mmCIF file of C-alpha atoms and ligand atoms in Angstrom:
data_model
loop_
_atom_site.group_PDB
_atom_site.id
_atom_site.type_symbol
_atom_site.label_atom_id
_atom_site.label_comp_id
_atom_site.label_asym_id
_atom_site.label_seq_id
_atom_site.Cartn_x
_atom_site.Cartn_y
_atom_site.Cartn_z
ATOM 1 C CA MET A 27 8.241 -53.102 -62.607
ATOM 2 C CA GLU A 28 10.442 -50.935 -64.794
ATOM 3 C CA HIS A 29 10.981 -47.836 -62.732
ATOM 4 C CA LEU A 30 10.630 -44.356 -64.201
ATOM 5 C CA SER A 31 14.348 -43.626 -63.936
ATOM 6 C CA ARG A 32 15.167 -46.899 -65.708
ATOM 7 C CA PHE A 33 12.613 -46.125 -68.422
ATOM 8 C CA LEU A 34 14.094 -42.672 -68.975
ATOM 9 C CA GLU A 35 17.630 -44.058 -69.107
ATOM 10 C CA ALA A 36 16.440 -46.487 -71.755
ATOM 11 C CA HIS A 37 14.924 -43.589 -73.744
ATOM 12 C CA PRO A 38 17.655 -40.946 -73.924
ATOM 13 C CA GLU A 39 16.125 -39.377 -77.039
ATOM 14 C CA LEU A 40 12.844 -38.683 -75.299
ATOM 15 C CA ARG A 41 11.856 -35.099 -75.954
ATOM 16 C CA TYR A 42 8.061 -34.730 -75.808
ATOM 17 C CA ILE A 43 6.523 -35.788 -72.534
ATOM 18 C CA PHE A 44 2.824 -35.595 -71.720
ATOM 19 C CA THR A 45 0.849 -36.189 -68.565
ATOM 20 C CA GLY A 46 -2.762 -37.310 -68.720
ATOM 21 C CA GLY A 47 -5.461 -38.568 -66.415
ATOM 22 C CA LYS A 48 -8.652 -37.589 -64.662
ATOM 23 C CA GLY A 49 -8.977 -34.080 -63.251
ATOM 24 C CA GLY A 50 -7.372 -33.581 -59.857
ATOM 25 C CA VAL A 51 -5.196 -36.719 -59.833
ATOM 26 C CA GLY A 52 -1.907 -34.828 -59.953
ATOM 27 C CA LYS A 53 -1.126 -34.362 -63.650
ATOM 28 C CA THR A 54 0.270 -30.887 -63.111
ATOM 29 C CA VAL A 55 2.282 -32.030 -60.111
ATOM 30 C CA ALA A 56 3.686 -34.969 -62.093
ATOM 31 C CA ALA A 57 4.518 -32.775 -65.087
ATOM 32 C CA ALA A 58 6.293 -30.281 -62.824
ATOM 33 C CA ALA A 59 8.195 -33.014 -60.986
ATOM 34 C CA LEU A 60 9.330 -34.574 -64.272
ATOM 35 C CA ALA A 61 10.365 -31.209 -65.684
ATOM 36 C CA LEU A 62 12.215 -30.255 -62.534
ATOM 37 C CA GLN A 63 14.105 -33.531 -62.487
ATOM 38 C CA PHE A 64 15.151 -33.129 -66.136
ATOM 39 C CA ALA A 65 16.346 -29.599 -65.438
ATOM 40 C CA GLN A 66 18.273 -30.738 -62.368
ATOM 41 C CA GLN A 67 19.977 -33.338 -64.543
ATOM 42 C CA GLY A 68 21.235 -30.458 -66.657
ATOM 43 C CA GLN A 69 18.783 -30.820 -69.510
ATOM 44 C CA ARG A 70 17.279 -27.688 -70.949
ATOM 45 C CA THR A 71 13.595 -28.172 -70.186
ATOM 46 C CA LEU A 72 10.360 -26.437 -71.059
ATOM 47 C CA ILE A 73 7.148 -27.136 -69.185
ATOM 48 C CA ALA A 74 4.087 -25.944 -71.076
ATOM 49 C CA SER A 75 0.673 -25.860 -69.487
ATOM 50 C CA LEU A 76 -2.207 -26.172 -71.947
ATOM 51 C CA ASN A 77 -4.946 -25.966 -69.364
ATOM 52 C CA PRO A 78 -7.828 -23.532 -69.250
ATOM 53 C CA VAL A 79 -6.985 -22.915 -65.593
ATOM 54 C CA HIS A 80 -3.646 -21.473 -64.571
ATOM 55 C CA SER A 81 -1.731 -23.969 -62.512
ATOM 56 C CA LEU A 82 2.011 -23.637 -62.978
ATOM 57 C CA SER A 83 2.188 -20.215 -61.368
ATOM 58 C CA SER A 84 0.563 -21.466 -58.216
ATOM 59 C CA LEU A 85 2.548 -24.690 -58.196
ATOM 60 C CA PHE A 86 5.911 -22.944 -58.560
ATOM 61 C CA ASP A 87 4.687 -20.043 -56.480
ATOM 62 C CA GLN A 88 5.790 -17.435 -59.022
ATOM 63 C CA ASP A 89 4.178 -15.578 -61.866
ATOM 64 C CA LEU A 90 4.595 -17.654 -65.018
ATOM 65 C CA SER A 91 1.481 -16.378 -66.784
ATOM 66 C CA GLY A 92 1.188 -14.400 -69.995
ATOM 67 C CA GLY A 93 1.613 -17.168 -72.558
ATOM 68 C CA LYS A 94 5.340 -16.461 -73.015
ATOM 69 C CA ILE A 95 8.243 -18.687 -72.128
ATOM 70 C CA ARG A 96 9.737 -17.610 -68.819
ATOM 71 C CA PRO A 97 12.659 -18.951 -66.836
ATOM 72 C CA VAL A 98 11.607 -20.548 -63.558
ATOM 73 C CA ALA A 99 13.343 -18.633 -60.799
ATOM 74 C CA GLY A 100 15.470 -20.852 -58.603
ATOM 75 C CA VAL A 101 15.964 -23.664 -61.111
ATOM 76 C CA GLU A 102 18.642 -23.605 -63.741
ATOM 77 C CA ASN A 103 17.642 -24.987 -67.169
ATOM 78 C CA LEU A 104 13.920 -24.840 -66.406
ATOM 79 C CA TYR A 105 11.526 -22.715 -68.436
ATOM 80 C CA ALA A 106 7.778 -22.524 -68.175
ATOM 81 C CA MET A 107 4.928 -21.405 -70.365
ATOM 82 C CA GLU A 108 1.403 -20.994 -69.164
ATOM 83 C CA VAL A 109 -0.824 -20.837 -72.192
ATOM 84 C CA ASP A 110 -3.804 -18.566 -71.782
ATOM 85 C CA ALA A 111 -6.728 -20.451 -73.316
ATOM 86 C CA SER A 112 -8.937 -17.442 -74.015
ATOM 87 C CA ASP A 113 -6.050 -15.709 -75.737
ATOM 88 C CA VAL A 114 -5.282 -18.740 -77.874
ATOM 89 C CA VAL A 115 -8.948 -19.184 -78.761
ATOM 90 C CA ALA A 116 -9.327 -15.538 -79.790
ATOM 91 C CA ARG A 117 -6.258 -15.710 -82.019
ATOM 92 C CA TYR A 118 -7.320 -19.005 -83.539
ATOM 93 C CA ARG A 119 -10.788 -17.609 -84.208
ATOM 94 C CA GLU A 120 -9.299 -14.649 -86.059
ATOM 95 C CA ASN A 121 -7.025 -16.975 -88.003
ATOM 96 C CA ILE A 122 -9.933 -19.181 -89.104
ATOM 97 C CA ALA A 123 -12.063 -16.147 -89.968
ATOM 98 C CA GLN A 124 -9.244 -14.838 -92.137
ATOM 99 C CA ARG A 125 -9.001 -18.175 -93.930
ATOM 100 C CA VAL A 126 -12.734 -18.341 -94.592
ATOM 101 C CA ARG A 127 -12.814 -14.761 -95.908
ATOM 102 C CA GLU A 128 -9.840 -15.424 -98.170
ATOM 103 C CA PHE A 129 -11.396 -18.595 -99.452
ATOM 104 C CA LEU A 130 -14.712 -16.932 -100.298
ATOM 105 C CA ARG A 131 -12.957 -14.054 -101.999
ATOM 106 C CA TYR A 132 -10.609 -16.267 -103.960
ATOM 107 C CA ALA A 133 -13.397 -18.624 -105.019
ATOM 108 C CA ASP A 134 -15.416 -15.615 -106.164
ATOM 109 C CA ILE A 135 -18.303 -16.447 -103.885
ATOM 110 C CA PRO A 136 -19.980 -13.133 -103.238
ATOM 111 C CA VAL A 137 -21.576 -13.766 -99.861
ATOM 112 C CA ASP A 138 -21.219 -12.421 -96.366
ATOM 113 C CA ALA A 139 -18.431 -14.426 -94.687
ATOM 114 C CA ARG A 140 -19.768 -14.001 -91.179
ATOM 115 C CA PRO A 141 -22.209 -16.944 -90.985
ATOM 116 C CA PHE A 142 -19.505 -19.257 -92.325
ATOM 117 C CA VAL A 143 -17.044 -18.017 -89.783
ATOM 118 C CA ASP A 144 -19.615 -18.467 -87.031
ATOM 119 C CA ILE A 145 -20.217 -22.076 -87.988
ATOM 120 C CA ALA A 146 -16.493 -22.775 -88.128
ATOM 121 C CA VAL A 147 -15.780 -21.344 -84.689
ATOM 122 C CA THR A 148 -18.828 -22.391 -82.683
ATOM 123 C CA ASN A 149 -18.392 -26.141 -82.841
ATOM 124 C CA PRO A 150 -17.908 -27.711 -79.414
ATOM 125 C CA ALA A 151 -14.365 -28.867 -80.101
ATOM 126 C CA PHE A 152 -13.218 -25.412 -81.120
ATOM 127 C CA GLU A 153 -11.384 -24.599 -77.910
ATOM 128 C CA GLU A 154 -9.637 -27.957 -78.035
ATOM 129 C CA SER A 155 -8.713 -27.426 -81.662
ATOM 130 C CA ALA A 156 -7.265 -24.079 -80.689
ATOM 131 C CA MET A 157 -5.245 -25.603 -77.837
ATOM 132 C CA PHE A 158 -4.117 -28.428 -80.079
ATOM 133 C CA ASP A 159 -2.980 -25.935 -82.671
ATOM 134 C CA LYS A 160 -1.052 -24.110 -79.979
ATOM 135 C CA MET A 161 0.559 -27.351 -78.854
ATOM 136 C CA VAL A 162 1.592 -28.053 -82.439
ATOM 137 C CA ASP A 163 3.069 -24.577 -82.544
ATOM 138 C CA VAL A 164 5.091 -25.112 -79.398
ATOM 139 C CA MET A 165 6.282 -28.547 -80.495
ATOM 140 C CA LEU A 166 7.445 -27.257 -83.866
ATOM 141 C CA SER A 167 8.831 -23.874 -82.887
ATOM 142 C CA GLU A 168 10.470 -24.855 -79.576
ATOM 143 C CA GLY A 169 11.204 -28.526 -80.191
ATOM 144 C CA GLU A 170 14.766 -27.891 -81.303
ATOM 145 C CA HIS A 171 15.534 -25.414 -78.534
ATOM 146 C CA TYR A 172 15.003 -27.767 -75.608
ATOM 147 C CA ASP A 173 16.180 -31.219 -74.646
ATOM 148 C CA LYS A 174 12.838 -31.926 -72.998
ATOM 149 C CA LEU A 175 9.376 -30.473 -73.502
ATOM 150 C CA VAL A 176 6.851 -31.457 -70.865
ATOM 151 C CA PHE A 177 3.197 -30.806 -71.701
ATOM 152 C CA ASP A 178 0.628 -30.558 -68.971
ATOM 153 C CA THR A 179 -2.648 -31.226 -70.755
ATOM 154 C CA ALA A 180 -6.180 -30.661 -69.469
ATOM 155 C CA ALA A 181 -8.742 -33.271 -68.425
ATOM 156 C CA VAL A 182 -8.850 -36.693 -69.952
ATOM 157 C CA ALA A 183 -11.525 -36.181 -72.598
ATOM 158 C CA ASN A 184 -9.731 -33.091 -73.844
ATOM 159 C CA ALA A 185 -6.406 -34.786 -74.188
ATOM 160 C CA ILE A 186 -7.748 -37.805 -76.033
ATOM 161 C CA ARG A 187 -9.631 -35.605 -78.463
ATOM 162 C CA LEU A 188 -6.513 -33.551 -78.812
ATOM 163 C CA ILE A 189 -4.700 -36.650 -80.019
ATOM 164 C CA GLY A 190 -7.591 -37.876 -82.132
ATOM 165 C CA LEU A 191 -7.746 -34.514 -83.806
ATOM 166 C CA SER A 192 -4.290 -34.907 -85.260
ATOM 167 C CA LYS A 193 -5.514 -37.949 -87.166
ATOM 168 C CA ILE A 194 -8.773 -36.335 -88.244
ATOM 169 C CA TYR A 195 -7.016 -33.115 -89.203
ATOM 170 C CA GLY A 196 -4.623 -35.061 -91.365
ATOM 171 C CA LEU A 197 -7.435 -36.758 -93.265
ATOM 172 C CA TRP A 198 -9.442 -33.561 -93.518
ATOM 173 C CA LEU A 199 -6.495 -31.611 -94.863
ATOM 174 C CA GLN A 200 -5.717 -34.292 -97.401
ATOM 175 C CA ARG A 201 -9.276 -34.037 -98.709
ATOM 176 C CA MET A 202 -9.185 -30.263 -98.731
ATOM 177 C CA ILE A 203 -5.964 -30.234 -100.707
ATOM 178 C CA GLU A 204 -7.320 -32.698 -103.246
ATOM 179 C CA SER A 205 -10.574 -30.847 -103.782
ATOM 180 C CA ARG A 206 -8.655 -27.585 -104.043
ATOM 181 C CA LYS A 207 -6.442 -29.095 -106.720
ATOM 182 C CA GLU A 208 -9.492 -30.386 -108.565
ATOM 183 C CA ALA A 209 -11.206 -27.039 -108.455
ATOM 184 C CA LEU A 210 -8.106 -25.342 -109.747
ATOM 185 C CA SER A 211 -7.484 -27.799 -112.567
ATOM 186 C CA LEU A 212 -11.112 -27.331 -113.610
ATOM 187 C CA ARG A 213 -10.465 -23.641 -113.762
ATOM 188 C CA VAL A 214 -7.419 -24.247 -115.938
ATOM 189 C CA GLN A 215 -9.357 -26.494 -118.306
ATOM 190 C CA LEU A 216 -12.192 -24.033 -118.672
ATOM 191 C CA SER A 217 -9.986 -21.096 -119.319
ATOM 192 C CA PHE A 218 -8.890 -19.831 -122.732
ATOM 193 C CA ARG A 219 -5.809 -18.240 -121.301
ATOM 194 C CA ARG A 220 -4.203 -21.341 -119.895
ATOM 195 C CA GLU A 221 -0.761 -19.925 -119.118
ATOM 196 C CA LYS A 222 -2.236 -17.083 -117.164
ATOM 197 C CA VAL A 223 -4.381 -19.440 -115.118
ATOM 198 C CA MET A 224 -1.532 -21.897 -114.505
ATOM 199 C CA GLU A 225 0.425 -19.036 -113.091
ATOM 200 C CA GLU A 226 -2.452 -18.233 -110.807
ATOM 201 C CA VAL A 227 -2.743 -21.852 -109.681
ATOM 202 C CA GLN A 228 0.866 -21.914 -108.651
ATOM 203 C CA LYS A 229 0.303 -18.848 -106.581
ATOM 204 C CA ASP A 230 -2.964 -20.058 -105.059
ATOM 205 C CA PRO A 231 -2.847 -18.861 -101.466
ATOM 206 C CA MET A 232 -5.445 -21.412 -100.316
ATOM 207 C CA LEU A 233 -3.515 -24.349 -101.675
ATOM 208 C CA ALA A 234 -0.237 -23.078 -100.288
ATOM 209 C CA ASP A 235 -1.909 -22.550 -96.942
ATOM 210 C CA LEU A 236 -3.408 -26.029 -96.879
ATOM 211 C CA ILE A 237 -0.164 -27.668 -97.874
ATOM 212 C CA ALA A 238 1.686 -25.771 -95.156
ATOM 213 C CA MET A 239 -0.914 -26.875 -92.605
ATOM 214 C CA ASP A 240 -0.700 -30.459 -93.769
ATOM 215 C CA GLU A 241 3.072 -30.415 -93.477
ATOM 216 C CA ARG A 242 2.828 -29.026 -89.965
ATOM 217 C CA PHE A 243 0.513 -31.824 -88.884
ATOM 218 C CA LYS A 244 2.581 -34.481 -90.576
ATOM 219 C CA ALA A 245 5.666 -33.232 -88.766
ATOM 220 C CA VAL A 246 3.891 -33.291 -85.419
ATOM 221 C CA LYS A 247 2.266 -36.642 -86.018
ATOM 222 C CA GLU A 248 5.642 -38.114 -86.873
ATOM 223 C CA ARG A 249 6.983 -36.919 -83.528
ATOM 224 C CA LEU A 250 3.877 -37.967 -81.597
ATOM 225 C CA VAL A 251 3.967 -41.589 -82.720
ATOM 226 C CA ASP A 252 7.710 -42.026 -82.265
ATOM 227 C CA PRO A 253 8.309 -44.018 -79.049
ATOM 228 C CA GLN A 254 11.913 -42.827 -78.937
ATOM 229 C CA ARG A 255 10.898 -39.196 -78.822
ATOM 230 C CA THR A 256 7.453 -39.157 -77.215
ATOM 231 C CA ALA A 257 5.941 -40.629 -74.074
ATOM 232 C CA PHE A 258 2.567 -40.212 -72.432
ATOM 233 C CA PHE A 259 2.473 -40.727 -68.690
ATOM 234 C CA PHE A 260 -0.865 -41.398 -67.065
ATOM 235 C CA VAL A 261 -1.469 -40.391 -63.522
ATOM 236 C CA THR A 262 -3.898 -42.175 -61.236
ATOM 237 C CA LEU A 263 -4.849 -42.306 -57.589
ATOM 238 C CA PRO A 264 -5.584 -45.600 -55.844
ATOM 239 C CA LEU A 265 -9.300 -45.055 -56.506
ATOM 240 C CA MET A 266 -11.819 -46.678 -58.834
ATOM 241 C CA LEU A 267 -12.685 -43.812 -61.143
ATOM 242 C CA PRO A 268 -9.167 -42.540 -61.896
ATOM 243 C CA ILE A 269 -8.035 -46.130 -62.527
ATOM 244 C CA SER A 270 -10.792 -46.803 -65.051
ATOM 245 C CA VAL A 271 -10.096 -43.482 -66.741
ATOM 246 C CA VAL A 272 -6.438 -44.410 -67.143
ATOM 247 C CA THR A 273 -7.259 -47.921 -68.370
ATOM 248 C CA ARG A 274 -9.631 -46.565 -70.992
ATOM 249 C CA PHE A 275 -7.232 -43.814 -71.898
ATOM 250 C CA ILE A 276 -4.382 -46.226 -72.502
ATOM 251 C CA GLU A 277 -6.497 -48.303 -74.866
ATOM 252 C CA GLN A 278 -7.528 -45.261 -76.854
ATOM 253 C CA VAL A 279 -4.051 -43.834 -77.034
ATOM 254 C CA LYS A 280 -2.650 -47.141 -78.254
ATOM 255 C CA ALA A 281 -5.239 -47.120 -81.036
ATOM 256 C CA TYR A 282 -3.664 -43.866 -82.212
ATOM 257 C CA ASP A 283 -0.147 -45.353 -82.080
ATOM 258 C CA ILE A 284 0.857 -42.910 -79.401
ATOM 259 C CA PRO A 285 3.551 -44.348 -77.150
ATOM 260 C CA VAL A 286 2.615 -44.934 -73.533
ATOM 261 C CA GLY A 287 5.470 -44.132 -71.169
ATOM 262 C CA GLY A 288 3.675 -45.651 -68.237
ATOM 263 C CA VAL A 289 1.503 -45.030 -65.214
ATOM 264 C CA LEU A 290 2.341 -42.930 -62.171
ATOM 265 C CA VAL A 291 0.389 -43.793 -59.049
ATOM 266 C CA ASN A 292 -0.107 -40.757 -56.863
ATOM 267 C CA GLY A 293 -1.498 -40.050 -53.402
ATOM 268 C CA ILE A 294 -0.516 -43.259 -51.659
ATOM 269 C CA ILE A 295 -0.824 -43.427 -47.881
ATOM 270 C CA ARG A 296 2.424 -44.880 -46.622
ATOM 271 C CA GLY A 297 2.272 -47.994 -44.485
ATOM 272 C CA ASP A 298 4.466 -46.436 -41.800
ATOM 273 C CA GLU A 299 2.180 -43.397 -41.652
ATOM 274 C CA ALA A 300 -0.852 -45.628 -41.233
ATOM 275 C CA GLU A 301 0.977 -47.535 -38.515
ATOM 276 C CA LYS A 302 1.668 -44.333 -36.619
ATOM 277 C CA ALA A 303 -1.994 -43.310 -36.740
ATOM 278 C CA GLN A 304 -3.592 -46.433 -35.310
ATOM 279 C CA GLY A 305 -6.406 -44.544 -33.625
ATOM 280 C CA ASP A 306 -7.390 -42.628 -36.763
ATOM 281 C CA GLU A 307 -10.358 -44.579 -38.043
ATOM 282 C CA TYR A 308 -10.765 -42.512 -41.212
ATOM 283 C CA LEU A 309 -7.139 -42.982 -42.176
ATOM 284 C CA GLN A 310 -7.267 -46.699 -41.397
ATOM 285 C CA ASN A 311 -10.327 -47.129 -43.607
ATOM 286 C CA LYS A 312 -8.703 -45.170 -46.403
ATOM 287 C CA PHE A 313 -5.565 -47.252 -46.049
ATOM 288 C CA GLN A 314 -7.567 -50.501 -46.347
ATOM 289 C CA GLU A 315 -9.492 -49.193 -49.335
ATOM 290 C CA GLN A 316 -6.284 -48.129 -51.028
ATOM 291 C CA ALA A 317 -4.725 -51.597 -50.611
ATOM 292 C CA GLN A 318 -7.634 -53.010 -52.568
ATOM 293 C CA TYR A 319 -7.154 -50.508 -55.399
ATOM 294 C CA MET A 320 -3.406 -51.020 -55.395
ATOM 295 C CA ARG A 321 -4.100 -54.667 -56.165
ATOM 296 C CA ILE A 322 -6.436 -53.681 -58.995
ATOM 297 C CA ILE A 323 -3.744 -51.387 -60.395
ATOM 298 C CA GLN A 324 -1.258 -54.228 -60.093
ATOM 299 C CA GLU A 325 -3.586 -56.581 -61.977
ATOM 300 C CA GLN A 326 -4.687 -54.210 -64.710
ATOM 301 C CA LEU A 327 -1.656 -52.002 -65.242
ATOM 302 C CA GLY A 328 1.158 -53.851 -63.461
ATOM 303 C CA ASP A 329 3.805 -53.742 -66.193
ATOM 304 C CA LEU A 330 3.097 -50.136 -66.964
ATOM 305 C CA VAL A 331 3.496 -48.759 -63.459
ATOM 306 C CA ARG A 332 6.624 -46.589 -63.390
ATOM 307 C CA ALA A 333 6.552 -44.891 -59.996
ATOM 308 C CA HIS A 334 4.544 -44.145 -56.875
ATOM 309 C CA LEU A 335 4.099 -40.881 -55.031
ATOM 310 C CA PRO A 336 3.055 -40.705 -51.405
ATOM 311 C CA LEU A 337 0.161 -38.628 -50.172
ATOM 312 C CA TYR A 338 1.730 -35.594 -48.532
ATOM 313 C CA PRO A 339 0.235 -33.989 -45.462
ATOM 314 C CA LYS A 340 -0.271 -30.779 -47.424
ATOM 315 C CA GLU A 341 -0.955 -29.917 -51.044
ATOM 316 C CA ILE A 342 2.086 -29.445 -53.231
ATOM 317 C CA GLN A 343 2.951 -25.818 -53.541
ATOM 318 C CA GLY A 344 6.219 -24.014 -53.992
ATOM 319 C CA LEU A 345 9.562 -25.092 -55.355
ATOM 320 C CA GLU A 346 10.591 -27.071 -52.279
ATOM 321 C CA ALA A 347 7.419 -29.171 -52.418
ATOM 322 C CA VAL A 348 7.949 -29.877 -56.126
ATOM 323 C CA ARG A 349 11.578 -30.812 -55.403
ATOM 324 C CA ARG A 350 10.379 -33.237 -52.774
ATOM 325 C CA ALA A 351 7.841 -34.784 -55.173
ATOM 326 C CA ALA A 352 10.514 -35.106 -57.887
ATOM 327 C CA ALA A 353 12.875 -36.838 -55.461
ATOM 328 C CA ASP A 354 10.139 -39.295 -54.444
ATOM 329 C CA LEU A 355 9.044 -39.904 -58.008
ATOM 330 C CA PHE A 356 12.581 -40.699 -59.097
ATOM 331 C CA ASN A 357 13.530 -42.749 -56.081
ATOM 332 C CA PRO A 358 14.136 -46.233 -57.515
ATOM 333 C CA ASP A 359 13.307 -47.795 -54.159
ATOM 334 C CA GLN A 360 9.545 -48.279 -54.464
ATOM 335 C CA GLU A 361 9.321 -51.010 -51.855
ATOM 336 C CA TRP A 362 7.244 -48.822 -49.513
ATOM 337 C CA ALA A 363 4.458 -48.826 -52.106
ATOM 338 C CA LEU A 364 4.914 -52.288 -53.604
ATOM 339 C CA SER A 365 4.769 -53.897 -50.176
ATOM 340 C CA LEU A 366 1.174 -52.638 -49.873
ATOM 341 C CA VAL A 367 0.101 -55.063 -52.602
ATOM 342 C CA SER A 368 1.769 -58.217 -51.398
HETATM 343 N N1 ADP B 415 0.773 -36.643 -53.528
HETATM 344 C C1 ADP B 415 0.082 -35.567 -53.165
HETATM 345 N N2 ADP B 415 -0.044 -35.225 -51.865
HETATM 346 C C2 ADP B 415 -0.738 -34.150 -51.498
HETATM 347 N N3 ADP B 415 -1.378 -33.345 -52.358
HETATM 348 C C3 ADP B 415 -1.316 -33.614 -53.670
HETATM 349 C C4 ADP B 415 -0.585 -34.740 -54.152
HETATM 350 N N4 ADP B 415 -0.678 -34.764 -55.506
HETATM 351 C C5 ADP B 415 -1.433 -33.704 -55.839
HETATM 352 N N5 ADP B 415 -1.817 -33.010 -54.760
HETATM 353 C C6 ADP B 415 -2.668 -31.825 -54.735
HETATM 354 O O1 ADP B 415 -3.884 -32.157 -55.364
HETATM 355 C C7 ADP B 415 -4.359 -31.081 -56.151
HETATM 356 C C8 ADP B 415 -4.544 -31.517 -57.590
HETATM 357 O O2 ADP B 415 -3.272 -31.773 -58.173
HETATM 358 P P1 ADP B 415 -2.961 -31.327 -59.679
HETATM 359 O O3 ADP B 415 -1.586 -31.748 -60.015
HETATM 360 O O4 ADP B 415 -3.308 -29.910 -59.861
HETATM 361 O O5 ADP B 415 -4.024 -32.255 -60.434
HETATM 362 P P2 ADP B 415 -4.455 -32.214 -61.979
HETATM 363 O O6 ADP B 415 -3.440 -31.410 -62.707
HETATM 364 O O7 ADP B 415 -4.480 -33.652 -62.388
HETATM 365 O O8 ADP B 415 -5.819 -31.624 -62.005
HETATM 366 C C9 ADP B 415 -3.372 -29.950 -55.968
HETATM 367 O O9 ADP B 415 -3.824 -29.106 -54.968
HETATM 368 C C10 ADP B 415 -2.101 -30.680 -55.531
HETATM 369 O O10 ADP B 415 -1.265 -29.864 -54.725
HETATM 370 MG MG1 MG B 416 -3.655 -29.690 -63.825
#
């Protein structure tokens, strides 16, 4: 097993870090622990939450809301950003509406833009597209200002679509740019006043817009598929469903050439804790069940496991609790967990 701290030492250029996994497995906790550790090592770190539900504020026990970057009180070098989904969606909607209106006007199509806008913004992936766009924004605008950017993404399906979208967007934009060029060259050919039209083509706001968008996605894609700069960490519990989600997730992510940093196994009942609670039948049963899933994890994900986190007696809340989780996550001595499998 290559431990998390070893992996990070071997990837000093790592800048974009993501956590993924089923809902409730500890993605936000893992993202916070990673970010905190980076900051404590003296690296300027931004943790950005792209979840519909606010989570960083409650985890760090301070108000980090509002969609702006804020320093985390009590930790040097650590900054947080809690992206407000409804805000992002509203802005994105307005942005798309503007584009559609401009397009219709520029193409001299005299129709009401509203139905077109409605179609564009009511597809089921719209919120995800909006969040993805926001993530792209953060990566491009803040990427150079931090040593590490840790992204806490939403549930599994969201995150995978988020990634898939970058590929689809790329293809879609390419097509849009080509058809825009075709339309414009047709206009030039049909016109008697060629020079005048050529001038117009060069100033085409649609084409300029599309090219800018395409460049943005290319830049992000380049970062996302670079294993020196990007790593996805998948979080699981020693339970069937979260394990299969992670296994499936890893396959999909690999298909998109996105580098897998590894798997973090969370919520492990420690052997010494189980020992102490001999009379607790529930805990004993859970402990037995977990041993079985630890073996499955070992079989299916063995090489990718980077660290284990114990199940704490209370949920993780407040800076001290996050500090504790970070210390456990980065403790290279994982024998307490590995011994459960043998
Ligand atoms: N190792 C742990 N021990 C105790 N509670 C935990 C542990 N990991 C996570 N939790 C708690 O479980 C809940 C879900 O964790 P969270 O990180 O928000 O999951 P996700 O972001 O994947 O939905 C939170 O209340 C968190 O405090
Ligand atoms: Mg979360």
